[in-house]
Tab-separated table of C-alpha atoms and ligand atoms in Angstrom:
chain	number	residue	atom	x	y	z
A	18	MET	CA	-0.597	23.832	6.551
A	19	SER	CA	-2.322	21.617	9.052
A	20	ALA	CA	-0.807	18.331	9.973
A	21	THR	CA	-2.898	15.353	9.040
A	22	TYR	CA	-0.442	12.485	8.978
A	23	ASP	CA	-2.826	9.992	10.493
A	24	ARG	CA	-5.318	10.711	7.767
A	25	ARG	CA	-2.826	10.270	4.971
A	26	ILE	CA	-2.495	6.926	3.302
A	27	LEU	CA	0.101	5.858	0.809
A	28	SER	CA	0.373	2.637	-1.096
A	29	GLY	CA	2.136	1.458	-4.209
A	30	MET	CA	1.841	-1.425	-6.622
A	31	ARG	CA	4.551	-2.789	-8.862
A	32	PRO	CA	3.656	-2.796	-12.569
A	33	THR	CA	4.587	-6.270	-13.737
A	34	GLY	CA	1.640	-7.293	-15.935
A	35	MET	CA	-2.128	-7.072	-16.232
A	36	LEU	CA	-4.105	-6.986	-13.010
A	37	HIS	CA	-6.342	-9.890	-12.070
A	38	LEU	CA	-9.067	-10.834	-9.605
A	39	GLY	CA	-6.450	-11.420	-6.910
A	40	HIS	CA	-5.448	-7.749	-7.056
A	41	TYR	CA	-9.081	-6.713	-7.075
A	42	HIS	CA	-10.179	-8.707	-4.032
A	43	GLY	CA	-6.882	-8.475	-2.170
A	44	VAL	CA	-5.937	-4.824	-2.664
A	45	LEU	CA	-8.158	-2.653	-4.834
A	46	LYS	CA	-11.428	-3.224	-2.987
A	47	ASN	CA	-9.627	-2.053	0.128
A	48	TRP	CA	-8.314	1.039	-1.669
A	49	LEU	CA	-11.845	1.787	-2.863
A	50	MET	CA	-13.023	1.914	0.721
A	51	LEU	CA	-10.060	3.902	1.960
A	52	GLN	CA	-10.286	6.589	-0.689
A	53	HIS	CA	-13.533	7.903	0.816
A	54	GLU	CA	-12.170	8.081	4.322
A	55	TYR	CA	-8.565	9.161	3.945
A	56	ASP	CA	-6.295	11.435	2.005
A	57	CYS	CA	-4.972	8.709	-0.293
A	58	PHE	CA	-1.863	8.599	-2.446
A	59	PHE	CA	-1.654	5.570	-4.736
A	60	PHE	CA	1.281	5.121	-7.015
A	61	VAL	CA	2.853	2.952	-9.664
A	62	ALA	CA	6.075	1.605	-8.143
A	63	ASP	CA	8.001	1.371	-11.398
A	64	TRP	CA	11.429	1.726	-9.792
A	65	HIS	CA	10.549	-1.103	-7.446
A	66	ALA	CA	9.616	-3.249	-10.432
A	67	LEU	CA	13.023	-2.473	-11.930
A	68	THR	CA	14.800	-4.032	-8.968
A	69	THR	CA	13.739	-7.437	-10.274
A	70	GLU	CA	12.999	-6.690	-13.963
A	71	TYR	CA	16.096	-4.657	-14.749
A	72	ALA	CA	17.198	-7.053	-17.488
A	73	ALA	CA	13.935	-6.732	-19.433
A	74	PRO	CA	12.291	-3.482	-18.434
A	75	GLU	CA	9.844	-3.256	-21.400
A	76	ILE	CA	7.029	-4.832	-19.435
A	77	ILE	CA	7.188	-2.066	-16.831
A	78	ALA	CA	6.300	0.891	-19.051
A	79	ASP	CA	3.428	-1.001	-20.680
A	80	SER	CA	1.959	-2.271	-17.459
A	81	ALA	CA	2.428	1.044	-15.658
A	82	TYR	CA	-0.070	2.768	-17.893
A	83	GLU	CA	-2.432	-0.218	-18.052
A	84	MET	CA	-2.367	-0.513	-14.300
A	85	VAL	CA	-3.703	2.998	-13.883
A	86	VAL	CA	-6.430	2.141	-16.411
A	87	ASP	CA	-7.353	-0.844	-14.240
A	88	TRP	CA	-7.410	1.273	-11.083
A	89	LEU	CA	-9.736	3.746	-12.724
A	90	ALA	CA	-11.883	0.978	-14.175
A	91	VAL	CA	-12.539	-0.558	-10.763
A	92	GLY	CA	-13.539	2.843	-9.419
A	93	ILE	CA	-10.464	4.480	-7.945
A	94	ASN	CA	-11.462	8.103	-8.229
A	95	PRO	CA	-8.815	10.671	-9.154
A	96	GLY	CA	-11.075	13.302	-7.575
A	97	GLU	CA	-10.571	11.596	-4.221
A	98	ALA	CA	-7.156	9.967	-4.437
A	99	THR	CA	-3.870	11.199	-5.884
A	100	LEU	CA	-2.598	8.766	-8.521
A	101	PHE	CA	0.985	9.036	-9.672
A	102	VAL	CA	4.061	7.295	-11.017
A	103	GLN	CA	7.074	6.909	-8.739
A	104	SER	CA	9.759	7.694	-11.326
A	105	ARG	CA	8.107	11.003	-12.164
A	106	ILE	CA	8.879	12.184	-8.639
A	107	PRO	CA	12.681	12.121	-8.563
A	108	GLU	CA	12.593	13.394	-4.971
A	109	HIS	CA	11.941	9.785	-3.893
A	110	ALA	CA	15.419	8.943	-5.161
A	111	GLU	CA	16.985	11.892	-3.431
A	112	LEU	CA	15.413	11.006	-0.104
A	113	CYS	CA	16.425	7.375	-0.568
A	114	LEU	CA	20.023	8.449	-1.163
A	115	LEU	CA	20.103	10.680	1.903
A	116	LEU	CA	18.517	7.984	4.068
A	117	SER	CA	21.060	5.484	2.778
A	118	MET	CA	23.821	7.491	4.494
A	119	MET	CA	22.431	6.667	7.920
A	120	THR	CA	20.883	3.254	7.351
A	121	PRO	CA	23.000	0.416	8.743
A	122	LEU	CA	23.582	-2.341	6.222
A	123	GLY	CA	22.369	-4.943	8.723
A	124	TRP	CA	18.899	-3.407	8.817
A	125	LEU	CA	18.501	-4.132	5.120
A	126	GLU	CA	20.164	-7.540	5.142
A	127	ARG	CA	17.816	-8.833	7.802
A	128	VAL	CA	14.555	-7.817	6.078
A	129	PRO	CA	12.964	-11.228	5.438
A	130	THR	CA	11.898	-10.541	1.832
A	131	TYR	CA	15.537	-9.956	0.873
A	132	LYS	CA	16.625	-13.590	1.164
A	133	ASP	CA	13.157	-15.046	0.479
A	134	GLN	CA	12.826	-13.327	-2.867
A	135	GLN	CA	16.395	-14.092	-3.880
A	136	GLU	CA	15.604	-17.760	-3.331
A	137	LYS	CA	12.168	-17.635	-4.943
A	138	LEU	CA	13.393	-15.764	-8.012
A	139	ALA	CA	16.589	-17.763	-8.333
A	140	GLU	CA	16.553	-17.409	-12.136
A	141	LYS	CA	17.291	-13.702	-11.660
A	142	ASP	CA	20.498	-12.330	-10.241
A	143	LEU	CA	19.253	-10.313	-7.301
A	144	SER	CA	22.576	-9.841	-5.563
A	145	THR	CA	22.381	-6.175	-6.526
A	146	TYR	CA	22.698	-2.960	-4.599
A	147	GLY	CA	19.250	-1.886	-5.850
A	148	PHE	CA	17.539	-5.030	-4.637
A	149	LEU	CA	19.129	-4.810	-1.207
A	150	GLY	CA	17.907	-1.227	-1.102
A	151	TYR	CA	14.316	-2.151	-2.059
A	152	PRO	CA	12.868	-1.559	1.419
A	153	LEU	CA	14.794	1.671	1.847
A	154	LEU	CA	13.330	3.018	-1.374
A	155	GLN	CA	9.951	1.979	-0.012
A	156	ALA	CA	10.715	3.851	3.205
A	157	ALA	CA	11.500	6.949	1.140
A	158	ASP	CA	8.180	6.526	-0.749
A	159	ILE	CA	6.303	6.514	2.518
A	160	LEU	CA	8.234	9.126	4.462
A	161	ILE	CA	8.355	11.699	1.705
A	162	TYR	CA	4.543	11.997	1.941
A	163	LYS	CA	4.582	11.749	5.743
A	164	ALA	CA	1.960	9.056	5.400
A	165	GLY	CA	0.608	7.876	8.740
A	166	GLN	CA	-0.860	4.645	7.423
A	167	VAL	CA	0.315	2.224	4.796
A	168	PRO	CA	-2.114	-0.429	3.572
A	169	VAL	CA	-0.070	-3.526	2.776
A	170	GLY	CA	-0.241	-7.295	2.777
A	171	ASP	CA	1.408	-9.159	5.658
A	172	ASP	CA	4.578	-9.830	3.641
A	173	GLN	CA	5.192	-6.074	3.534
A	174	VAL	CA	4.895	-5.380	7.254
A	175	PRO	CA	8.678	-5.654	7.828
A	176	HIS	CA	9.157	-2.975	5.160
A	177	VAL	CA	6.897	-0.573	7.028
A	178	GLU	CA	8.736	-1.485	10.211
A	179	LEU	CA	12.020	-0.547	8.531
A	180	ALA	CA	10.507	2.772	7.475
A	181	ARG	CA	9.650	3.423	11.131
A	182	GLU	CA	13.172	2.660	12.275
A	183	VAL	CA	14.688	4.847	9.596
A	184	ALA	CA	12.341	7.727	10.465
A	185	ARG	CA	13.182	7.420	14.138
A	186	ARG	CA	16.885	7.475	13.427
A	187	PHE	CA	16.521	10.413	11.076
A	188	ASN	CA	14.578	12.462	13.618
A	189	HIS	CA	17.050	11.550	16.303
A	190	LEU	CA	20.026	12.643	14.208
A	191	TYR	CA	18.630	15.712	12.511
A	192	GLY	CA	15.671	16.822	14.620
A	193	ARG	CA	17.907	18.417	17.253
A	194	GLU	CA	17.967	22.061	16.359
A	195	PRO	CA	19.583	24.732	18.540
A	196	GLY	CA	17.163	26.152	21.094
A	197	PHE	CA	14.741	23.274	20.571
A	198	GLN	CA	13.105	23.454	23.968
A	199	ASP	CA	12.463	27.201	23.762
A	200	LYS	CA	11.037	26.864	20.293
A	201	ALA	CA	8.783	24.001	21.325
A	202	GLU	CA	7.483	25.886	24.337
A	203	ALA	CA	6.888	28.979	22.247
A	204	ALA	CA	4.999	26.825	19.749
A	205	ALA	CA	2.785	25.515	22.555
A	206	ARG	CA	1.951	29.042	23.675
A	207	LYS	CA	0.975	29.979	20.136
A	208	MET	CA	-1.939	27.535	20.415
A	209	GLY	CA	-3.452	29.718	23.132
A	210	LYS	CA	-3.332	29.568	26.905
A	211	LYS	CA	-5.829	26.775	27.471
A	212	ALA	CA	-4.456	24.552	24.742
A	213	ALA	CA	-0.889	25.098	25.919
A	214	LYS	CA	-1.793	24.122	29.464
A	215	LEU	CA	-3.489	20.956	28.286
A	216	TYR	CA	-0.463	20.110	26.171
A	217	PHE	CA	2.017	20.665	29.005
A	218	ASP	CA	-0.121	18.652	31.431
A	219	LEU	CA	-0.402	15.705	29.060
A	220	ARG	CA	3.317	15.863	28.295
A	221	LYS	CA	4.123	15.810	31.973
A	222	ARG	CA	1.836	12.843	32.593
A	223	TYR	CA	3.500	10.960	29.782
A	224	GLN	CA	7.087	11.847	30.575
A	225	GLU	CA	6.897	11.573	34.364
A	226	GLN	CA	4.458	8.711	34.746
A	227	GLY	CA	4.800	6.962	31.386
A	228	ASP	CA	1.057	7.431	30.845
A	229	ALA	CA	0.482	6.071	27.322
A	230	GLU	CA	-3.076	7.340	27.267
A	231	ALA	CA	-1.857	10.874	27.889
A	232	LEU	CA	0.518	10.474	24.959
A	233	ALA	CA	-2.263	9.288	22.653
A	234	THR	CA	-4.564	12.083	23.787
A	235	ALA	CA	-1.873	14.687	23.249
A	236	ARG	CA	-1.101	13.341	19.772
A	237	ALA	CA	-4.761	13.430	18.797
A	238	PHE	CA	-5.031	16.887	20.264
A	239	LEU	CA	-2.119	18.111	18.137
A	240	GLU	CA	-3.700	16.559	15.061
A	241	SER	CA	-6.831	18.561	15.747
A	242	GLN	CA	-4.935	21.866	15.915
A	243	HIS	CA	-5.234	23.158	12.389
A	244	ASN	CA	-3.713	26.559	12.834
A	245	ILE	CA	-0.177	25.644	13.770
A	246	ALA	CA	2.657	25.719	11.251
A	247	LEU	CA	4.122	22.435	10.125
A	248	SER	CA	7.501	23.086	11.744
A	249	ASP	CA	5.820	23.915	15.047
A	250	HIS	CA	3.733	20.774	14.832
A	251	GLU	CA	6.920	18.746	14.426
A	252	ARG	CA	8.479	20.469	17.441
A	253	LEU	CA	5.412	19.892	19.599
A	254	LEU	CA	5.284	16.244	18.646
A	255	GLY	CA	8.986	15.732	19.302
A	256	TYR	CA	8.951	17.677	22.571
A	257	LEU	CA	5.977	15.628	23.718
A	258	GLU	CA	7.752	12.364	23.006
A	259	GLY	CA	11.060	13.504	24.437
A	260	SER	CA	12.935	13.515	21.169
A	261	GLY	CA	13.859	16.317	18.776
A	262	ARG	CA	11.608	17.624	16.015
A	263	THR	CA	9.622	14.909	14.313
A	264	ILE	CA	10.505	15.766	10.747
A	265	LEU	CA	9.566	12.383	9.336
A	266	PRO	CA	6.631	10.878	11.264
A	267	GLU	CA	6.658	7.124	11.820
A	268	PRO	CA	4.115	5.324	9.632
A	269	GLU	CA	1.961	2.383	10.609
A	270	ALA	CA	1.058	-0.668	8.570
A	271	LEU	CA	-2.645	-0.949	7.885
A	272	LEU	CA	-3.339	-4.611	7.265
A	273	ALA	CA	-5.886	-5.227	4.544
A	274	PRO	CA	-8.875	-7.297	5.637
A	275	GLU	CA	-7.911	-10.894	4.926
A	276	ALA	CA	-9.085	-11.707	1.413
A	277	ARG	CA	-7.515	-14.748	-0.140
A	278	MET	CA	-8.768	-14.834	-3.657
A	279	PRO	CA	-8.316	-18.427	-4.784
A	280	GLY	CA	-6.767	-19.124	-8.146
A	281	LEU	CA	-8.133	-21.550	-10.707
A	282	ASN	CA	-6.184	-24.431	-9.142
A	283	GLY	CA	-7.089	-23.562	-5.551
A	284	GLU	CA	-3.710	-21.955	-4.736
A	285	LYS	CA	-3.612	-18.230	-4.070
A	286	MET	CA	-4.274	-16.369	-7.331
A	287	SER	CA	-0.954	-15.154	-8.687
A	288	LYS	CA	0.639	-14.550	-12.046
A	289	SER	CA	3.553	-16.802	-11.160
A	290	TYR	CA	1.176	-19.759	-10.635
A	291	GLY	CA	-0.552	-19.182	-13.993
A	292	ASN	CA	-3.963	-19.478	-12.307
A	293	THR	CA	-5.419	-16.021	-12.840
A	294	ILE	CA	-8.514	-14.383	-14.266
A	295	GLY	CA	-7.650	-10.975	-15.694
A	296	LEU	CA	-9.790	-7.947	-14.900
A	297	ARG	CA	-10.154	-7.224	-18.596
A	298	GLU	CA	-10.264	-10.794	-19.832
A	299	ALA	CA	-12.901	-11.585	-22.453
A	300	PRO	CA	-16.033	-13.315	-21.083
A	301	GLU	CA	-15.551	-16.321	-23.399
A	302	SER	CA	-12.073	-16.885	-22.085
A	303	ILE	CA	-13.188	-16.556	-18.455
A	304	THR	CA	-16.043	-18.987	-19.040
A	305	GLN	CA	-13.693	-21.450	-20.675
A	306	LYS	CA	-11.172	-21.223	-17.817
A	307	LEU	CA	-13.826	-21.776	-15.161
A	308	ARG	CA	-15.497	-24.637	-17.036
A	309	THR	CA	-12.200	-26.468	-17.302
A	310	MET	CA	-10.844	-25.719	-13.844
A	311	PRO	CA	-10.134	-28.762	-11.686
A	312	THR	CA	-12.685	-30.124	-9.181
A	313	ASP	CA	-12.509	-32.707	-6.402
A	314	PRO	CA	-10.330	-35.393	-8.032
A	315	ALA	CA	-12.475	-38.101	-6.390
A	316	ARG	CA	-15.434	-37.120	-8.596
A	317	VAL	CA	-14.395	-38.981	-11.690
A	318	ARG	CA	-17.898	-39.756	-12.915
A	319	ARG	CA	-21.105	-37.797	-12.536
A	320	GLN	CA	-22.541	-40.303	-10.059
A	321	ASP	CA	-19.488	-40.219	-7.739
A	322	PRO	CA	-20.099	-38.111	-4.627
A	323	GLY	CA	-17.646	-35.285	-4.004
A	324	GLU	CA	-16.330	-33.178	-1.144
A	325	PRO	CA	-16.425	-29.392	-1.547
A	326	GLU	CA	-13.574	-28.939	0.939
A	327	LYS	CA	-11.311	-30.691	-1.561
A	328	CYS	CA	-12.460	-28.654	-4.526
A	329	PRO	CA	-11.157	-25.280	-5.798
A	330	VAL	CA	-14.622	-24.426	-7.128
A	331	TRP	CA	-15.932	-24.410	-3.567
A	332	LYS	CA	-13.409	-21.677	-2.696
A	333	PHE	CA	-14.951	-19.554	-5.439
A	334	HIS	CA	-18.423	-20.207	-4.014
A	335	GLN	CA	-17.159	-18.940	-0.667
A	336	VAL	CA	-16.208	-15.651	-2.313
A	337	TYR	CA	-19.174	-15.292	-4.633
A	338	SER	CA	-22.220	-17.272	-3.516
A	339	SER	CA	-25.070	-16.687	-1.102
A	340	ALA	CA	-25.654	-19.034	1.823
A	341	GLU	CA	-28.463	-20.578	-0.158
A	342	VAL	CA	-26.330	-21.409	-3.177
A	343	GLN	CA	-23.572	-22.627	-0.889
A	344	SER	CA	-25.842	-25.163	0.778
A	345	TRP	CA	-27.135	-26.236	-2.657
A	346	VAL	CA	-23.491	-26.975	-3.547
A	347	GLN	CA	-22.751	-28.868	-0.339
A	348	VAL	CA	-25.797	-31.069	-0.549
A	349	GLY	CA	-25.622	-31.536	-4.301
A	350	CYS	CA	-21.918	-32.359	-4.342
A	351	ARG	CA	-21.889	-34.787	-1.397
A	352	GLY	CA	-24.983	-36.583	-2.680
A	353	ALA	CA	-23.949	-36.488	-6.340
A	354	GLY	CA	-27.175	-34.623	-7.008
A	355	ILE	CA	-25.524	-32.014	-9.212
A	356	GLY	CA	-22.798	-32.232	-11.819
A	357	CYS	CA	-19.650	-30.149	-11.620
A	358	LEU	CA	-20.671	-28.027	-14.584
A	359	ASP	CA	-23.997	-27.256	-12.885
A	360	CYS	CA	-22.057	-26.346	-9.792
A	361	LYS	CA	-19.748	-24.001	-11.659
A	362	GLN	CA	-22.489	-22.079	-13.420
A	363	PRO	CA	-23.369	-19.701	-10.543
A	364	VAL	CA	-19.663	-18.922	-10.140
A	365	ILE	CA	-19.290	-18.211	-13.839
A	366	ASP	CA	-22.320	-15.925	-13.728
A	367	ALA	CA	-21.052	-14.090	-10.657
A	368	VAL	CA	-17.532	-13.534	-11.980
A	369	LEU	CA	-18.838	-12.307	-15.324
A	370	ALA	CA	-21.317	-9.996	-13.628
A	371	GLU	CA	-18.601	-8.597	-11.390
A	372	LEU	CA	-16.180	-7.982	-14.235
A	373	ALA	CA	-18.584	-6.742	-16.931
A	374	PRO	CA	-18.755	-3.112	-15.757
A	375	ILE	CA	-15.025	-3.046	-14.988
A	376	ARG	CA	-14.178	-4.327	-18.441
A	377	GLU	CA	-16.532	-1.893	-20.072
A	378	ARG	CA	-15.008	1.068	-18.262
A	379	ALA	CA	-11.511	-0.155	-19.086
A	380	LEU	CA	-12.389	-0.396	-22.772
A	381	ASP	CA	-13.705	3.169	-22.686
A	382	LEU	CA	-10.556	4.370	-20.968
A	383	GLU	CA	-8.370	2.525	-23.455
A	384	ARG	CA	-9.960	4.630	-26.165
A	385	ASP	CA	-9.354	7.819	-24.233
A	386	THR	CA	-5.619	7.756	-23.643
A	387	ASP	CA	-5.429	11.529	-23.354
A	388	ALA	CA	-7.773	11.533	-20.400
A	389	VAL	CA	-5.776	8.850	-18.617
A	390	ARG	CA	-2.510	10.658	-19.285
A	391	ALA	CA	-3.996	13.865	-17.933
A	392	ILE	CA	-5.094	12.115	-14.745
A	393	ILE	CA	-1.579	10.753	-14.259
A	394	ALA	CA	0.011	14.119	-15.023
A	395	ASP	CA	-2.225	15.917	-12.524
A	396	GLY	CA	-1.562	13.316	-9.857
A	397	CYS	CA	2.180	13.544	-10.411
A	398	GLU	CA	2.088	17.285	-10.079
A	399	ALA	CA	0.125	17.175	-6.834
A	400	ALA	CA	2.371	14.463	-5.397
A	401	ARG	CA	5.492	16.314	-6.409
A	402	ASP	CA	4.387	19.432	-4.550
A	403	VAL	CA	4.197	17.437	-1.335
A	404	ALA	CA	7.482	15.652	-2.011
A	405	ARG	CA	9.275	18.910	-2.715
A	406	GLU	CA	8.058	20.418	0.511
A	407	THR	CA	9.364	17.472	2.522
A	408	MET	CA	12.703	17.564	0.730
A	409	ASP	CA	13.129	21.244	1.538
A	410	GLU	CA	12.747	20.372	5.189
A	411	VAL	CA	15.003	17.338	4.950
A	412	ARG	CA	17.806	19.267	3.263
A	413	GLU	CA	17.469	22.051	5.772
A	414	ALA	CA	17.601	19.626	8.698
A	415	MET	CA	20.689	17.925	7.277
A	416	GLY	CA	22.435	21.200	6.612
A	417	LEU	CA	22.297	20.891	2.842
A	418	VAL	CA	21.153	24.403	2.163
A	419	TYR	CA	23.849	26.548	0.628
A	420	ARG	CA	23.340	30.238	0.587
B	521	LIG	N1	6.728	-3.237	-2.106
B	521	LIG	C1	5.317	-3.098	-2.407
B	521	LIG	C2	4.838	-4.425	-3.009
B	521	LIG	O1	5.611	-5.184	-3.498
B	521	LIG	C3	5.075	-1.982	-3.368
B	521	LIG	C4	5.466	-0.669	-2.779
B	521	LIG	C5	6.519	0.110	-3.133
B	521	LIG	C6	4.809	-0.011	-1.706
B	521	LIG	N2	6.573	1.228	-2.360
B	521	LIG	C7	5.538	1.187	-1.478
B	521	LIG	C8	3.686	-0.322	-0.918
B	521	LIG	C9	5.172	2.069	-0.476
B	521	LIG	C10	3.334	0.569	0.088
B	521	LIG	C11	4.068	1.755	0.307
B	521	LIG	O2	3.652	-4.670	-2.988
B	522	SF4	FE1	-16.474	-29.187	-6.807
B	522	SF4	FE2	-18.989	-28.473	-7.197
B	522	SF4	FE3	-17.981	-30.590	-8.449
B	522	SF4	FE4	-18.423	-30.677	-5.856
B	522	SF4	S1	-19.972	-30.449	-7.454
B	522	SF4	S2	-16.602	-31.376	-6.901
B	522	SF4	S3	-17.929	-28.584	-5.228
B	522	SF4	S4	-17.376	-28.491	-8.710
């Protein structure tokens, strides 16, 4: 197997209700781009949803399935990306348990989302072991696929950071096999004389002179070596960096391009603000919501001038309208030349046009439940193969192989 960690992407989404335009613009459009360029694993984080919804878990099973329908409807392609459900891969739980043995409690307590979410969701009792362990489960999700890159929003960056720390500690504790140096040097020679020399030179430059460029070059060079065994790749990486074998590579957060989809009231679109437009919402309902959404409060009557900067509709124009339409809005609003309903019409048209094909595909998929189930089953199987392979290595490294 060749090592392609940098090319592997993993991301998950919690199933807690129907997806809306905020998910589409904030996350899914990014996934659509990534799926062509990377080896993508996208999964339904149903266990993560349970950490907050444990008292009423019904919503999870329903939304898990519907969420995959939405992914497919927007164009996530199961031929390009592996789509699966977290709880179908019990190896995530096993890795999480093993990592929990060596994860200091303080690392989890100081993750910012821990206290933030407890305060925000005060109606739920989140003083649970599972909720404290949320980021560690996320670390297991990431590390079990050896994903090099994790597309997340900025609130999730500390979780990826925790995954890095846990991986580093794991490799430090369990990557030190007997005869490591000999094995690493033998692995280098297996690449051939020229390649081995290049590797040793770069390693020396990094270790003796702290040359970061040499390190990056050597890493890229190892990535490009497709004929070395996985275990040798891990040794070469670890030997290069001056640690033991890199069994669990450290992932990096891949920040999504900033896309703040406004909600109907101008706040960020989010289910908890009740300001969403669903991906599968009926056109009549969408039209109604947009027609009645608030505008600049200073425009009480038609002849009052308004200010787009104070109006949620303007935020929609910034997402959906051409420069030409945008200047029509600015001039028309400030000079009271257009009414608010006139102003909203291009937005209504654009949102409906964007969602029509998505809704149509979703309706088709809803009728073809067998096909959707088959896609999920195939994805789970493919994901589980990778997860099993990692767990074999993890157990071996920790001495949990009984013969
Ligand atoms: N915590 C993420 C969220 O709330 C969901 C998630 C779970 C995730 N496991 C993950 C994201 C692994 C990226 C990688 O959005
Ligand atoms: Fe908002 Fe448009 Fe009305 Fe101005 S004309 S207040 S931008 S809806």
